[in-house]
XYZ file of C-alpha atoms in Angstrom:
118
model
C 0.000 0.000 0.000
C 1.092 3.561 -0.705
C -0.518 6.369 1.273
C -1.293 9.870 -0.015
C -2.660 12.531 2.333
C -4.038 15.967 1.523
C -5.105 18.992 3.576
C -5.187 22.761 3.266
C -3.823 25.241 5.793
C -5.661 28.419 6.690
C -3.943 31.574 5.395
C -0.705 32.415 7.194
C -0.730 29.082 9.089
C 2.147 26.668 8.791
C 2.406 23.659 11.122
C 4.642 20.631 11.538
C 3.457 18.424 8.679
C 4.173 15.114 10.379
C 2.312 16.133 13.531
C -0.652 17.219 11.374
C -0.498 13.869 9.569
C -0.522 11.916 12.823
C -3.448 13.929 14.201
C -5.451 13.447 10.998
C -4.807 9.694 11.083
C -6.419 9.698 14.532
C -9.317 11.689 13.003
C -8.572 14.596 15.348
C -9.552 18.138 14.404
C -6.447 20.226 13.760
C -6.547 23.939 14.517
C -5.194 25.830 11.523
C -6.628 23.588 8.805
C -9.518 24.478 6.531
C -12.670 22.417 6.270
C -12.699 20.729 2.877
C -15.628 20.274 0.475
C -15.409 16.502 0.967
C -18.555 15.621 -0.981
C -17.427 17.756 -3.941
C -14.004 16.080 -3.851
C -15.573 12.598 -3.836
C -17.757 13.569 -6.803
C -14.690 14.850 -8.660
C -12.788 11.606 -7.989
C -15.791 9.598 -9.222
C -15.899 11.725 -12.376
C -12.169 11.498 -13.133
C -12.143 7.742 -12.459
C -15.501 6.972 -14.102
C -13.842 4.230 -16.203
C -12.854 2.416 -13.012
C -15.153 0.081 -11.116
C -16.535 1.701 -7.976
C -16.225 -1.137 -5.462
C -17.999 0.719 -2.647
C -18.668 4.306 -1.546
C -14.945 4.983 -1.005
C -13.068 2.530 -3.245
C -12.212 2.224 -6.933
C -10.575 -0.610 -8.863
C -8.982 -0.459 -12.291
C -10.655 -3.239 -14.292
C -8.520 -2.492 -17.387
C -5.151 -2.431 -15.677
C -3.331 -2.393 -12.393
C -4.341 -0.836 -9.134
C -7.059 0.128 -6.745
C -7.466 2.883 -4.189
C -9.590 3.749 -1.195
C -10.441 7.289 -0.114
C -10.821 8.016 3.594
C -11.894 11.481 4.650
C -12.254 13.711 7.659
C -13.764 17.199 7.450
C -10.191 18.510 7.091
C -8.397 15.842 5.072
C -8.468 13.325 2.265
C -6.344 10.186 2.611
C -5.959 7.905 -0.386
C -4.595 4.402 0.149
C -3.226 3.059 -3.134
C -2.894 -0.681 -3.730
C -0.675 -1.666 -6.649
C -1.525 1.658 -8.255
C 0.714 2.948 -11.037
C 2.608 6.208 -10.599
C 0.649 7.947 -13.352
C -2.596 7.160 -11.502
C -1.181 8.547 -8.260
C -0.061 11.653 -10.170
C -3.624 12.039 -11.472
C -4.932 11.895 -7.877
C -2.344 14.476 -6.778
C -3.325 16.798 -9.646
C -6.998 16.349 -8.806
C -6.380 17.381 -5.197
C -4.335 20.380 -6.356
C -7.567 21.630 -7.962
C -8.799 22.010 -4.367
C -5.524 23.667 -3.287
C -4.560 20.598 -1.247
C -0.926 19.663 -1.851
C 0.320 16.136 -1.281
C 1.847 15.027 1.995
C 3.751 11.814 1.343
C 4.265 10.080 4.710
C 6.601 7.498 3.159
C 9.228 10.185 2.462
C 7.994 12.162 4.648
C 7.500 15.380 2.706
C 4.744 17.841 1.853
C 4.856 19.144 -1.690
C 3.748 22.765 -1.488
C 5.267 26.178 -2.087
C 6.096 26.527 1.623
C 8.277 23.388 1.731
C 12.012 23.792 1.637
């Protein structure tokens, strides 16, 4: 499994990314993060991946190739667990979340890919 996590800071807020990640995994509310339009994001994912089989409310499987992913949300975050998913598919998910101004936090590295990162 490969984990992708997305959130958006309030203006002028910048927190320790790993601590934010850990809090979001525990489904805690994090002061300094915006509330996301979760339903709109899910609809966008369903639209972009309409060729994929929707396994359940939160999961998609590529019936014409490799990979599957599950989307887990809190009011402040979107976590996407990728299973055997190709890099180009993960890049498509990252680009989709950038539409909502939510840069990727990659806990495997760990690094957040936004303009504030060094």
